[in-house]
C-alpha positions as MATLAB code, in Angstrom:
seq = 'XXXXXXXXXXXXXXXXXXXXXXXXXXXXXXXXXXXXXXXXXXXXXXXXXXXXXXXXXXXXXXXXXXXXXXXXXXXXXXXXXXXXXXXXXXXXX';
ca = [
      56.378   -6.163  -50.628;
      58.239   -7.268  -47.467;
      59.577   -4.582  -44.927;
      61.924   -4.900  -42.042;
      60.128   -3.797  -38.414;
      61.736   -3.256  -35.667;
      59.775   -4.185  -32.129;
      59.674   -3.662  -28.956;
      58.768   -6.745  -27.221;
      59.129   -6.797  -23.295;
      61.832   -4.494  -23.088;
      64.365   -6.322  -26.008;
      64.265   -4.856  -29.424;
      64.455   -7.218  -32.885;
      63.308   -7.117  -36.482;
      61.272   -8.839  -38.397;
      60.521   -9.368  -42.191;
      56.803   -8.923  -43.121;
      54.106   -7.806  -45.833;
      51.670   -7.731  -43.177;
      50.648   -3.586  -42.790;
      52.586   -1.985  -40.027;
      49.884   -0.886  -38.082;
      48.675   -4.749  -37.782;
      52.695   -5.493  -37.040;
      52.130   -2.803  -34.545;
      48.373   -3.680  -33.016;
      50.339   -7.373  -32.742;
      53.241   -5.856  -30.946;
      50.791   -3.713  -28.426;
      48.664   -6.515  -27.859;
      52.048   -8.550  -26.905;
      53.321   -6.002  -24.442;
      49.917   -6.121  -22.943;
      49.701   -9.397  -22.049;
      53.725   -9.461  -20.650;
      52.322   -6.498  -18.699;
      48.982   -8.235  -17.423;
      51.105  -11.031  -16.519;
      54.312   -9.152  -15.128;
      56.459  -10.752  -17.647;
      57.958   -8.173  -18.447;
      61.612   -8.824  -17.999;
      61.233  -12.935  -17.366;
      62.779  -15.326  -19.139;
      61.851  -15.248  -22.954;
      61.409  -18.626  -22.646;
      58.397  -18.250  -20.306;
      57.495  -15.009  -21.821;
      57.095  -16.574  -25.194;
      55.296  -19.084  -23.697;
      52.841  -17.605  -22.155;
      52.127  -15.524  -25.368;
      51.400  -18.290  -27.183;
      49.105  -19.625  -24.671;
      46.812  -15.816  -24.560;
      47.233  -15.735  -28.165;
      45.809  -19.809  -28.778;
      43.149  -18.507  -26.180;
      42.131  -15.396  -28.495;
      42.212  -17.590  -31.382;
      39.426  -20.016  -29.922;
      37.432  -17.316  -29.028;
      37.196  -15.539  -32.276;
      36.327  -18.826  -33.848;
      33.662  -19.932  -31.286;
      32.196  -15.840  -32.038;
      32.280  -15.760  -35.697;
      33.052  -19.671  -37.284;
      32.920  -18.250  -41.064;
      36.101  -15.961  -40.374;
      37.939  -19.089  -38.957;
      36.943  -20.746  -42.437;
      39.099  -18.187  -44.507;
      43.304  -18.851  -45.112;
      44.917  -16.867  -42.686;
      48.660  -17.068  -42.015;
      49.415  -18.540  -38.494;
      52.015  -16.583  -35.733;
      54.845  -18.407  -36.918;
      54.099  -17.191  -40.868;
      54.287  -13.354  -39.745;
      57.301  -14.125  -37.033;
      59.032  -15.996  -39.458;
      58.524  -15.458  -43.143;
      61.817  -16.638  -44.386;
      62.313  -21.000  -44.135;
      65.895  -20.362  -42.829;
      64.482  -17.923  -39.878;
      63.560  -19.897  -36.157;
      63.828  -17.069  -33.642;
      63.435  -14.090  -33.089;
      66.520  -13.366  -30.638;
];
């Protein structure tokens, strides 16, 4: 069953549609914050913002796989699947 969240990324505030459990929504939203934070982001352009997300998140990605190669192996749904679960959706603003 979908559900509407409402985040906190950065300072703006949106919703997204999602079956994932909130408190993975909310680990993901946590984990975002952090890095705008690590990075003083936080309040940049959401173009640069996003894009340096993307970047720390493709980095965590790698590294999971190069730690534990079986868990890559299994269907997972990508960022853009949990972002944007309905076809029509393409951002988030």
């Amino acid at each position: 069953m979908k559900t509407t969240y409402t985040l906190n990324i950065g300072g703006t505030s949106f919703s997204i549609l999602s079956d994932e459990p909130e408190d993975y929504i909310r680990y993901l939203e946590e984990q975002v914050n952090g890095m705008l934070d690590s990075a003083a982001l936080r309040g940049a352009s959401s173009y640069k913002a996003a894009l340096f997300v993307c970047m720390e998140l493709c980095d965590m990605l790698e590294k999971a796989k190069a730690e534990n190669p079986d868990a890559a192996k299994k269907q997972k749904k990508n960022c853009e699947q949990v972002l944007f679960p309905e076809k029509g959706q393409t951002s988030l603003f």
